[in-house]
Each structure stands twice: as C-alpha cells, then as structure tokens.
Amino acid sequence: MRPAISPGLAARLAGAGSVVAFTGAGVSAESGVPTFRGTEGIWVKFKPEELAHMGAFMKNPALVWEWYAHRKTIIAGIRPNAGHEALVGMERIIPRFAVITQNIDNLHRRAGSRTVYELHGNIERNYCMDCGKAYGNDLVLSAEGIPGCTQCGGLVRPDVVWFGEMLPADEWDAAVRAAEGADLFLSIGTSALVYPAASLPLIAQQAGAYLVEINPEPTPMTARTDEYLKGPSGTILPMLLAEMERARTER
Ligand code: BJW
Ligand code: ZN
C-alpha cells in the first residue's frame, strides 16, 4: 500500500530553502536498471564486491569488461522514469536543490536535473589507465574483447569508483556542503550500505536537516530517519511533488 504524504511533510518541502535528493540504484530500477543487492537484481551471480574493484579488473579484465559492456548497453537503451522527472520538477521550484547520486547511469542529467553530484562516476566515460586519455562508449563497445588505448596501448577502464578507491574529491566536497546546508534531505532507493556515501544522510541530519527515506524495503538507516515512505520512488516522488505544489498554492 502506498503511504499518504502527510500535510506536514508537504508543507516542510514547500517551505524549504535547500533540499538534497540522495539517490541510489533503486531510483533507476523502474527504468530497467537492475539494483546491486536486491533479491531480484540480476547481479545475484556477480556481486559488486567481487567485480567492482581493481584486483578483479587486473585479474580478469575480460570478465569485468563483459559486465560493464552489458550494463552500458542496458543503460543506453532505457529512459529516465517518473521518479527522476519528479526530482527535476522539485529543482524548478525549490531555491537550492541538489541531486547527490551514487548512480553511474547518467539518468538524472538525461531527465533534466541540473545540479547533480556523481559520487561513483559515470558509465558514459572511460579512460586509459596509463596515459589518462578519455574515451566515450563508442570505442569500448566496438572493441573486440578488452579495449586498448589508441594512443599508448594501455588498458582502458570505465570512469567509475571501485571499492578501495577514493571518491572524486570535488564531487564529494560539494556533496558534503550540500548535505550540511540542507533543510530537508531525501534518501531515495539506496541500501545505505556503501561508505562514505552512506554517511551523507546522517551528516545532513546532524547539521539540522529533516531526514526522509523513500524505499520499498527498510535499510540500516530507516530507524534513524524522521520519516520513512515505504514504496517505489517512481510512485512516491511524483506524489510528493504534487503535494508540495498543492501546499505552495495554499500558503
Ligand atoms: C528501490 C526500488 C524502487 C529497489 N524505488 N527504491 C567496512 C565498513 C565501512 C566501510 C568499509 C568497510 N570495508 C570497506 C569499506 C569501504 C567501502 C564500503 O563501503 N564497503 C561496504 C560494502 C562495507 N567503500 C569504498 O571502498 C569506497 N571508497 C572508500 O571508502 O575510499 C576510501 C578508501 C581508499 C582506499 C582504501 C580504503 C578506503 C568506494 C565505494 C565505491 C562503490 N562502487 C560501486 C560500484 C560503482 C561502479 C559500478 O556501478 O559498477 O557503487 S558498488 C555499488 O554500491 C555502486 C553503488 O553506487 C553502491 C551503492 O549501492 P546502492 O545504490 O545503495 O544500491 P543497492 O542495490 O545496494 O540498493 C538498492 C536499493 O533500492 C535497495 O534498498 C532496494 O530496496 C531499493 N529499491 N527498487 C526505490 N522502485
Ligand atoms: Zn593510453
């Protein structure tokens, strides 16, 4: 059953000067991108902890590339969903609005979100591990087997953040600043298991933000939230936007 949006939450959102939407794989699930850890995820066989790290890539680059080529193809063929679009609608209304995403699928930007901090990189970019030359997806998807650098012959890898790697410092710093300045922080479609990203909701709450979680399943963070809206983001976010717009007209 869908939770109703309380008038109190709608009013908070309508009156907020600064809102952060922190998103994970669940936001893209309704577009057709499998989540990492869900029971229905197609990565039940390949866990991200086993493939998304440098050790796995150096040991078996063909296998890791097979995983990424498959995901690049899925992502190129899908579209943002009603959840992504509702966040674009919120950004048009709220004075300061930022999306902080752990997703690499570029769907927030494709939907039209303008302030987007990508903590774990972007699957549309790739680079040579030796000389740093940047590549789009054309070369890597047309390559037979493991893509090699046309400039130096080095190994090309996806421009994403693997376990044990630092997050991009500028994106992380901007995300922390946005979290610390938020009146309201929405944590949407993330299992809240992967750090340091998972610390952002609590950083925001400790700095005074009202913390709301949207997820069909509870997470380790649920007990700490101020409100938990149980359900899919593609349904709940449009409801939230509609109730916020209603509250604004009543002010
Ligand atoms: C829906 C829905 C619908 C479904 N609507 N919702 C011990 C303790 C603490 C930390 C560590 C530790 N040991 C190691 C660490 C550090 C490690 C870490 O956090 N590990 C944990 C697993 C324990 N972190 C790192 O290594 C990070 N770097 C770092 O710490 O640097 C410092 C350092 C440097 C050097 C040495 C040591 C430290 C880097 C983390 C990089 C994560 N990378 C990945 C892969 C990216 C590339 C790729 O995609 O291939 O990022 S892993 C993967 O997990 C991906 C995701 O962004 C990330 C988070 O997953 P997310 O988005 O939460 O997805 P799911 O599937 O887990 O959850 C989906 C949710 O959606 C579920 O809750 C569903 O219910 C819900 N849902 N349908 C709404 N319709
Ligand atoms: Zn190179």
mmCIF file of C-alpha atoms and ligand atoms in Angstrom:
data_model
loop_
_atom_site.group_PDB
_atom_site.id
_atom_site.type_symbol
_atom_site.label_atom_id
_atom_site.label_comp_id
_atom_site.label_asym_id
_atom_site.label_seq_id
_atom_site.Cartn_x
_atom_site.Cartn_y
_atom_site.Cartn_z
ATOM 1 C CA MET A 1 0.000 0.000 0.000
ATOM 2 C CA ARG A 2 1.258 3.483 -0.853
ATOM 3 C CA PRO A 3 1.846 5.754 2.109
ATOM 4 C CA ALA A 4 -0.054 9.023 2.033
ATOM 5 C CA ILE A 5 2.123 12.126 2.036
ATOM 6 C CA SER A 6 1.402 13.905 5.308
ATOM 7 C CA PRO A 7 0.389 17.589 5.113
ATOM 8 C CA GLY A 8 3.281 18.264 7.484
ATOM 9 C CA LEU A 9 5.853 16.833 5.075
ATOM 10 C CA ALA A 10 4.293 18.616 2.082
ATOM 11 C CA ALA A 11 4.444 21.915 3.992
ATOM 12 C CA ARG A 12 8.071 21.322 5.025
ATOM 13 C CA LEU A 13 9.052 20.668 1.418
ATOM 14 C CA ALA A 14 7.062 23.645 0.136
ATOM 15 C CA GLY A 15 8.795 25.926 2.645
ATOM 16 C CA ALA A 16 12.314 24.512 2.359
ATOM 17 C CA GLY A 17 15.072 26.776 1.055
ATOM 18 C CA SER A 18 17.500 23.942 0.482
ATOM 19 C CA VAL A 19 16.746 20.318 -0.373
ATOM 20 C CA VAL A 20 19.022 17.414 -1.242
ATOM 21 C CA ALA A 21 17.920 14.258 -3.048
ATOM 22 C CA PHE A 22 20.435 11.492 -2.357
ATOM 23 C CA THR A 23 19.838 8.612 -4.751
ATOM 24 C CA GLY A 24 20.878 5.010 -5.250
ATOM 25 C CA ALA A 25 20.206 2.193 -7.678
ATOM 26 C CA GLY A 26 16.530 1.882 -6.611
ATOM 27 C CA VAL A 27 15.724 5.181 -8.346
ATOM 28 C CA SER A 28 16.689 3.655 -11.680
ATOM 29 C CA ALA A 29 15.065 0.248 -11.041
ATOM 30 C CA GLU A 30 11.795 1.328 -12.654
ATOM 31 C CA SER A 31 13.713 2.387 -15.776
ATOM 32 C CA GLY A 32 15.023 -1.172 -16.061
ATOM 33 C CA VAL A 33 18.488 -0.843 -14.478
ATOM 34 C CA PRO A 34 18.980 -3.751 -12.074
ATOM 35 C CA THR A 35 19.881 -2.865 -8.484
ATOM 36 C CA PHE A 36 23.057 -4.293 -6.961
ATOM 37 C CA ARG A 37 21.881 -6.034 -3.845
ATOM 38 C CA GLY A 38 18.149 -6.656 -4.252
ATOM 39 C CA THR A 39 16.863 -10.219 -4.340
ATOM 40 C CA GLU A 40 15.541 -9.529 -7.850
ATOM 41 C CA GLY A 41 18.802 -7.989 -9.031
ATOM 42 C CA ILE A 42 20.387 -9.807 -11.930
ATOM 43 C CA TRP A 43 23.739 -9.371 -10.209
ATOM 44 C CA VAL A 44 22.901 -12.100 -7.690
ATOM 45 C CA LYS A 45 25.548 -14.166 -9.513
ATOM 46 C CA PHE A 46 28.104 -11.331 -9.716
ATOM 47 C CA LYS A 47 28.329 -9.308 -6.530
ATOM 48 C CA PRO A 48 29.672 -5.761 -6.891
ATOM 49 C CA GLU A 49 32.189 -6.511 -4.134
ATOM 50 C CA GLU A 50 33.637 -9.213 -6.439
ATOM 51 C CA LEU A 51 33.755 -7.249 -9.702
ATOM 52 C CA ALA A 52 33.891 -3.558 -8.822
ATOM 53 C CA HIS A 53 37.487 -3.374 -7.672
ATOM 54 C CA MET A 54 40.928 -3.032 -9.179
ATOM 55 C CA GLY A 55 42.005 -6.515 -8.081
ATOM 56 C CA ALA A 56 39.178 -8.091 -10.096
ATOM 57 C CA PHE A 57 39.985 -5.935 -13.133
ATOM 58 C CA MET A 58 43.697 -6.777 -13.099
ATOM 59 C CA LYS A 59 42.976 -10.479 -12.556
ATOM 60 C CA ASN A 60 40.288 -10.793 -15.214
ATOM 61 C CA PRO A 61 39.747 -7.621 -17.254
ATOM 62 C CA ALA A 62 37.702 -9.513 -19.855
ATOM 63 C CA LEU A 63 35.122 -10.564 -17.239
ATOM 64 C CA VAL A 64 34.872 -7.071 -15.709
ATOM 65 C CA TRP A 65 34.573 -5.542 -19.177
ATOM 66 C CA GLU A 66 31.859 -8.045 -20.078
ATOM 67 C CA TRP A 67 29.887 -6.837 -17.016
ATOM 68 C CA TYR A 68 30.334 -3.168 -17.921
ATOM 69 C CA ALA A 69 29.660 -3.614 -21.653
ATOM 70 C CA HIS A 70 26.415 -5.386 -20.763
ATOM 71 C CA ARG A 71 25.383 -2.605 -18.376
ATOM 72 C CA LYS A 72 26.388 0.147 -20.831
ATOM 73 C CA THR A 73 24.133 -1.473 -23.428
ATOM 74 C CA ILE A 74 21.204 -1.716 -20.971
ATOM 75 C CA ILE A 75 21.637 1.910 -19.882
ATOM 76 C CA ALA A 76 21.920 3.258 -23.443
ATOM 77 C CA GLY A 77 18.564 1.672 -24.238
ATOM 78 C CA ILE A 78 16.469 2.944 -21.331
ATOM 79 C CA ARG A 79 14.933 6.244 -20.232
ATOM 80 C CA PRO A 80 14.558 8.200 -17.001
ATOM 81 C CA ASN A 81 11.361 7.364 -15.108
ATOM 82 C CA ALA A 82 8.716 9.330 -13.219
ATOM 83 C CA GLY A 83 10.937 9.460 -10.121
ATOM 84 C CA HIS A 84 13.799 11.175 -11.976
ATOM 85 C CA GLU A 85 11.287 13.552 -13.559
ATOM 86 C CA ALA A 86 9.703 14.485 -10.222
ATOM 87 C CA LEU A 87 13.160 15.499 -8.941
ATOM 88 C CA VAL A 88 13.517 17.791 -11.979
ATOM 89 C CA GLY A 89 10.154 19.331 -11.033
ATOM 90 C CA MET A 90 11.344 19.931 -7.459
ATOM 91 C CA GLU A 91 14.546 21.581 -8.683
ATOM 92 C CA ARG A 92 12.457 24.071 -10.703
ATOM 93 C CA ILE A 93 10.614 25.181 -7.542
ATOM 94 C CA ILE A 94 12.997 24.877 -4.590
ATOM 95 C CA PRO A 95 15.552 27.731 -4.300
ATOM 96 C CA ARG A 96 18.558 25.437 -3.671
ATOM 97 C CA PHE A 97 18.206 21.855 -4.820
ATOM 98 C CA ALA A 98 20.898 19.260 -5.444
ATOM 99 C CA VAL A 99 20.867 15.642 -6.529
ATOM 100 C CA ILE A 100 23.684 13.637 -4.975
ATOM 101 C CA THR A 101 23.775 10.308 -6.742
ATOM 102 C CA GLN A 102 25.658 7.077 -6.293
ATOM 103 C CA ASN A 103 24.377 6.001 -9.704
ATOM 104 C CA ILE A 104 26.624 5.938 -12.724
ATOM 105 C CA ASP A 105 23.820 5.727 -15.276
ATOM 106 C CA ASN A 106 23.550 9.468 -16.090
ATOM 107 C CA LEU A 107 19.731 9.260 -15.865
ATOM 108 C CA HIS A 108 19.356 12.331 -13.610
ATOM 109 C CA ARG A 109 21.098 14.542 -16.171
ATOM 110 C CA ARG A 110 19.230 12.914 -19.045
ATOM 111 C CA ALA A 111 15.962 13.686 -17.199
ATOM 112 C CA GLY A 112 16.975 17.359 -16.921
ATOM 113 C CA SER A 113 18.374 17.724 -13.379
ATOM 114 C CA ARG A 114 20.987 20.471 -13.420
ATOM 115 C CA THR A 115 22.804 20.288 -10.082
ATOM 116 C CA VAL A 116 23.988 16.692 -9.919
ATOM 117 C CA TYR A 117 26.950 15.406 -7.908
ATOM 118 C CA GLU A 118 28.067 11.980 -9.109
ATOM 119 C CA LEU A 119 29.879 10.241 -6.272
ATOM 120 C CA HIS A 120 30.708 6.983 -8.064
ATOM 121 C CA GLY A 121 31.498 8.243 -11.584
ATOM 122 C CA ASN A 122 29.662 7.903 -14.878
ATOM 123 C CA ILE A 123 29.394 4.846 -17.118
ATOM 124 C CA GLU A 124 29.386 7.007 -20.255
ATOM 125 C CA ARG A 125 33.053 7.923 -19.619
ATOM 126 C CA ASN A 126 36.165 5.739 -19.788
ATOM 127 C CA TYR A 127 39.876 6.455 -19.576
ATOM 128 C CA CYS A 128 43.270 4.884 -20.211
ATOM 129 C CA MET A 129 44.915 3.718 -17.002
ATOM 130 C CA ASP A 130 48.379 4.573 -18.379
ATOM 131 C CA CYS A 131 48.104 7.910 -20.169
ATOM 132 C CA GLY A 132 44.688 9.122 -18.948
ATOM 133 C CA LYS A 133 43.215 9.619 -22.445
ATOM 134 C CA ALA A 134 39.442 9.908 -22.173
ATOM 135 C CA TYR A 135 37.071 7.784 -24.225
ATOM 136 C CA GLY A 136 33.320 7.736 -24.767
ATOM 137 C CA ASN A 137 31.445 4.499 -25.181
ATOM 138 C CA ASP A 138 31.912 4.137 -28.943
ATOM 139 C CA LEU A 139 35.437 2.719 -28.717
ATOM 140 C CA VAL A 140 34.788 0.452 -25.771
ATOM 141 C CA LEU A 141 31.565 -1.016 -27.123
ATOM 142 C CA SER A 142 33.006 -1.667 -30.579
ATOM 143 C CA ALA A 143 36.233 -3.188 -29.230
ATOM 144 C CA GLU A 144 36.708 -6.920 -29.571
ATOM 145 C CA GLY A 145 37.435 -8.115 -26.041
ATOM 146 C CA ILE A 146 39.344 -5.767 -23.753
ATOM 147 C CA PRO A 147 39.504 -2.176 -25.058
ATOM 148 C CA GLY A 148 43.028 -0.824 -25.501
ATOM 149 C CA CYS A 149 44.175 2.789 -25.676
ATOM 150 C CA THR A 150 44.669 4.013 -29.275
ATOM 151 C CA GLN A 151 47.383 6.417 -28.026
ATOM 152 C CA CYS A 152 49.601 4.186 -25.861
ATOM 153 C CA GLY A 153 48.110 0.691 -25.909
ATOM 154 C CA GLY A 154 47.292 0.815 -22.179
ATOM 155 C CA LEU A 155 44.223 -0.735 -20.542
ATOM 156 C CA VAL A 156 41.077 1.379 -20.778
ATOM 157 C CA ARG A 157 38.729 1.255 -17.793
ATOM 158 C CA PRO A 158 35.296 2.723 -17.038
ATOM 159 C CA ASP A 159 35.377 6.079 -15.204
ATOM 160 C CA VAL A 160 33.622 4.740 -12.120
ATOM 161 C CA VAL A 161 34.659 4.398 -8.475
ATOM 162 C CA TRP A 162 35.538 0.884 -7.401
ATOM 163 C CA PHE A 163 35.836 -0.398 -3.836
ATOM 164 C CA GLY A 164 39.010 0.807 -2.185
ATOM 165 C CA GLU A 165 39.180 3.865 -4.461
ATOM 166 C CA MET A 166 38.699 7.446 -3.363
ATOM 167 C CA LEU A 167 35.559 9.279 -4.435
ATOM 168 C CA PRO A 168 36.184 12.283 -6.752
ATOM 169 C CA ALA A 169 37.204 14.979 -4.264
ATOM 170 C CA ASP A 170 35.329 17.882 -5.861
ATOM 171 C CA GLU A 171 32.053 15.932 -6.088
ATOM 172 C CA TRP A 172 32.425 14.658 -2.540
ATOM 173 C CA ASP A 173 33.231 18.090 -1.097
ATOM 174 C CA ALA A 174 30.260 19.644 -2.885
ATOM 175 C CA ALA A 175 28.015 16.813 -1.672
ATOM 176 C CA VAL A 176 29.071 17.303 1.958
ATOM 177 C CA ARG A 177 28.470 21.060 1.697
ATOM 178 C CA ALA A 178 25.012 20.471 0.206
ATOM 179 C CA ALA A 179 24.162 17.908 2.916
ATOM 180 C CA GLU A 180 25.305 20.245 5.684
ATOM 181 C CA GLY A 181 23.208 23.100 4.247
ATOM 182 C CA ALA A 182 20.015 21.117 3.619
ATOM 183 C CA ASP A 183 16.731 21.845 5.408
ATOM 184 C CA LEU A 184 15.346 18.582 4.105
ATOM 185 C CA PHE A 185 17.262 15.533 2.925
ATOM 186 C CA LEU A 186 15.605 12.794 0.855
ATOM 187 C CA SER A 187 17.414 9.440 0.811
ATOM 188 C CA ILE A 188 15.925 7.512 -2.097
ATOM 189 C CA GLY A 189 16.440 3.958 -3.340
ATOM 190 C CA THR A 190 19.723 3.175 -1.632
ATOM 191 C CA SER A 191 20.585 0.289 0.671
ATOM 192 C CA ALA A 192 22.749 2.763 2.628
ATOM 193 C CA LEU A 193 25.495 0.162 2.963
ATOM 194 C CA VAL A 194 28.340 1.664 0.952
ATOM 195 C CA TYR A 195 30.548 4.296 2.584
ATOM 196 C CA PRO A 196 31.428 7.112 2.584
ATOM 197 C CA ALA A 197 28.241 7.900 0.590
ATOM 198 C CA ALA A 198 26.038 6.280 3.255
ATOM 199 C CA SER A 199 27.256 8.797 5.834
ATOM 200 C CA LEU A 200 25.645 11.753 3.995
ATOM 201 C CA PRO A 201 22.094 11.337 5.381
ATOM 202 C CA LEU A 202 23.442 11.382 8.928
ATOM 203 C CA ILE A 203 25.785 14.304 8.188
ATOM 204 C CA ALA A 204 22.710 16.210 6.970
ATOM 205 C CA GLN A 205 20.577 15.212 9.950
ATOM 206 C CA GLN A 206 23.274 16.152 12.446
ATOM 207 C CA ALA A 207 23.502 19.561 10.754
ATOM 208 C CA GLY A 208 19.755 20.042 11.259
ATOM 209 C CA ALA A 209 18.082 18.553 8.166
ATOM 210 C CA TYR A 210 14.765 16.714 8.360
ATOM 211 C CA LEU A 211 15.607 13.225 7.070
ATOM 212 C CA VAL A 212 13.146 11.345 4.858
ATOM 213 C CA GLU A 213 13.750 7.926 3.331
ATOM 214 C CA ILE A 214 11.919 6.516 0.290
ATOM 215 C CA ASN A 215 12.402 2.799 -0.316
ATOM 216 C CA PRO A 216 10.152 -0.267 -0.676
ATOM 217 C CA GLU A 217 12.354 -2.026 1.914
ATOM 218 C CA PRO A 218 13.737 -0.756 5.204
ATOM 219 C CA THR A 219 17.502 -0.205 5.395
ATOM 220 C CA PRO A 220 20.018 0.138 8.244
ATOM 221 C CA MET A 221 19.212 3.862 8.159
ATOM 222 C CA THR A 222 15.433 3.593 8.482
ATOM 223 C CA ALA A 223 15.366 3.689 12.281
ATOM 224 C CA ARG A 224 17.306 6.969 12.251
ATOM 225 C CA THR A 225 15.050 8.765 9.757
ATOM 226 C CA ASP A 226 12.423 11.351 10.681
ATOM 227 C CA GLU A 227 10.003 9.846 8.155
ATOM 228 C CA TYR A 228 10.055 6.644 6.152
ATOM 229 C CA LEU A 229 7.916 6.456 2.999
ATOM 230 C CA LYS A 230 7.697 2.807 2.052
ATOM 231 C CA GLY A 231 7.292 2.259 -1.679
ATOM 232 C CA PRO A 232 8.833 2.708 -5.126
ATOM 233 C CA SER A 233 10.325 6.099 -5.923
ATOM 234 C CA GLY A 234 8.611 6.201 -9.328
ATOM 235 C CA THR A 235 5.294 6.407 -7.457
ATOM 236 C CA ILE A 236 6.207 8.263 -4.255
ATOM 237 C CA LEU A 237 8.276 11.105 -5.752
ATOM 238 C CA PRO A 238 5.514 12.293 -8.147
ATOM 239 C CA MET A 239 3.068 12.154 -5.188
ATOM 240 C CA LEU A 240 5.481 14.200 -3.105
ATOM 241 C CA LEU A 241 5.893 16.782 -5.888
ATOM 242 C CA ALA A 242 2.103 17.060 -6.334
ATOM 243 C CA GLU A 243 1.511 17.521 -2.587
ATOM 244 C CA MET A 244 4.312 20.071 -2.396
ATOM 245 C CA GLU A 245 2.781 22.066 -5.262
ATOM 246 C CA ARG A 246 -0.610 21.899 -3.524
ATOM 247 C CA ALA A 247 0.911 23.124 -0.238
ATOM 248 C CA ARG A 248 2.590 26.031 -2.067
ATOM 249 C CA THR A 249 -0.682 27.244 -3.559
ATOM 250 C CA GLU A 250 -2.307 27.094 -0.096
ATOM 251 C CA ARG A 251 0.402 29.176 1.607
HETATM 252 C C1 BJW B 1 14.045 0.853 -4.683
HETATM 253 C C2 BJW B 1 13.254 0.447 -5.749
HETATM 254 C C3 BJW B 1 12.344 1.381 -6.252
HETATM 255 C C4 BJW B 1 14.552 -1.190 -5.240
HETATM 256 N N1 BJW B 1 12.270 2.596 -5.688
HETATM 257 N N2 BJW B 1 13.946 2.049 -4.143
HETATM 258 C C5 BJW B 1 33.718 -1.528 6.440
HETATM 259 C C6 BJW B 1 32.909 -0.564 6.988
HETATM 260 C C7 BJW B 1 32.691 0.631 6.327
HETATM 261 C C8 BJW B 1 33.270 0.867 5.087
HETATM 262 C C9 BJW B 1 34.047 -0.110 4.552
HETATM 263 C C10 BJW B 1 34.275 -1.286 5.220
HETATM 264 N N3 BJW B 1 35.077 -2.051 4.421
HETATM 265 C C11 BJW B 1 35.346 -1.381 3.282
HETATM 266 C C12 BJW B 1 34.738 -0.183 3.356
HETATM 267 C C13 BJW B 1 34.773 0.870 2.339
HETATM 268 C C14 BJW B 1 33.880 0.555 1.153
HETATM 269 C C15 BJW B 1 32.487 0.144 1.649
HETATM 270 O O1 BJW B 1 31.648 0.976 1.936
HETATM 271 N N4 BJW B 1 32.205 -1.140 1.718
HETATM 272 C C16 BJW B 1 30.916 -1.641 2.260
HETATM 273 C C17 BJW B 1 30.274 -2.592 1.245
HETATM 274 C C18 BJW B 1 31.185 -2.277 3.583
HETATM 275 N N5 BJW B 1 33.822 1.765 0.381
HETATM 276 C C19 BJW B 1 34.743 2.098 -0.535
HETATM 277 O O2 BJW B 1 35.659 1.341 -0.820
HETATM 278 C C20 BJW B 1 34.613 3.461 -1.185
HETATM 279 N N6 BJW B 1 35.834 4.149 -1.159
HETATM 280 C C21 BJW B 1 36.449 4.464 0.000
HETATM 281 O O3 BJW B 1 35.996 4.168 1.088
HETATM 282 O O4 BJW B 1 37.609 5.199 -0.194
HETATM 283 C C22 BJW B 1 38.447 5.393 0.948
HETATM 284 C C23 BJW B 1 39.476 4.302 0.899
HETATM 285 C C24 BJW B 1 40.502 4.394 -0.014
HETATM 286 C C25 BJW B 1 41.486 3.415 -0.021
HETATM 287 C C26 BJW B 1 41.396 2.323 0.829
HETATM 288 C C27 BJW B 1 40.312 2.224 1.694
HETATM 289 C C28 BJW B 1 39.344 3.226 1.740
HETATM 290 C C29 BJW B 1 34.251 3.318 -2.658
HETATM 291 C C30 BJW B 1 32.886 2.713 -2.852
HETATM 292 C C31 BJW B 1 32.619 2.534 -4.352
HETATM 293 C C32 BJW B 1 31.288 1.820 -4.623
HETATM 294 N N7 BJW B 1 31.229 1.498 -6.003
HETATM 295 C C33 BJW B 1 30.023 0.869 -6.522
HETATM 296 C C34 BJW B 1 30.290 0.457 -7.979
HETATM 297 C C35 BJW B 1 30.318 1.683 -8.876
HETATM 298 C C36 BJW B 1 30.592 1.333 -10.273
HETATM 299 C C37 BJW B 1 29.543 0.451 -10.867
HETATM 300 O O5 BJW B 1 28.333 0.708 -10.808
HETATM 301 O O6 BJW B 1 29.933 -0.577 -11.451
HETATM 302 O O7 BJW B 1 28.926 1.773 -6.417
HETATM 303 S S1 BJW B 1 29.482 -0.561 -5.575
HETATM 304 C C38 BJW B 1 27.761 -0.236 -5.779
HETATM 305 O O8 BJW B 1 27.162 0.051 -4.482
HETATM 306 C C39 BJW B 1 27.673 1.076 -6.579
HETATM 307 C C40 BJW B 1 26.551 1.786 -5.878
HETATM 308 O O9 BJW B 1 26.602 3.169 -6.155
HETATM 309 C C41 BJW B 1 26.775 1.421 -4.441
HETATM 310 C C42 BJW B 1 25.556 1.609 -3.567
HETATM 311 O O10 BJW B 1 24.516 0.764 -3.945
HETATM 312 P P1 BJW B 1 23.010 1.291 -3.883
HETATM 313 O O11 BJW B 1 22.829 2.377 -4.863
HETATM 314 O O12 BJW B 1 22.626 1.572 -2.490
HETATM 315 O O13 BJW B 1 22.227 0.034 -4.490
HETATM 316 P P2 BJW B 1 21.695 -1.309 -3.767
HETATM 317 O O14 BJW B 1 21.436 -2.301 -4.834
HETATM 318 O O15 BJW B 1 22.578 -1.720 -2.667
HETATM 319 O O16 BJW B 1 20.317 -0.850 -3.113
HETATM 320 C C43 BJW B 1 19.181 -0.545 -3.920
HETATM 321 C C44 BJW B 1 18.065 -0.105 -3.009
HETATM 322 O O17 BJW B 1 16.975 0.293 -3.819
HETATM 323 C C45 BJW B 1 17.546 -1.212 -2.076
HETATM 324 O O18 BJW B 1 17.466 -0.691 -0.737
HETATM 325 C C46 BJW B 1 16.149 -1.500 -2.610
HETATM 326 O O19 BJW B 1 15.206 -1.852 -1.585
HETATM 327 C C47 BJW B 1 15.771 -0.190 -3.242
HETATM 328 N N8 BJW B 1 14.789 -0.236 -4.334
HETATM 329 N N9 BJW B 1 13.528 -0.878 -6.047
HETATM 330 C C48 BJW B 1 13.036 2.876 -4.631
HETATM 331 N N10 BJW B 1 11.497 1.055 -7.283
HETATM 332 ZN ZN ZN B 2 46.790 5.488 -23.075
#
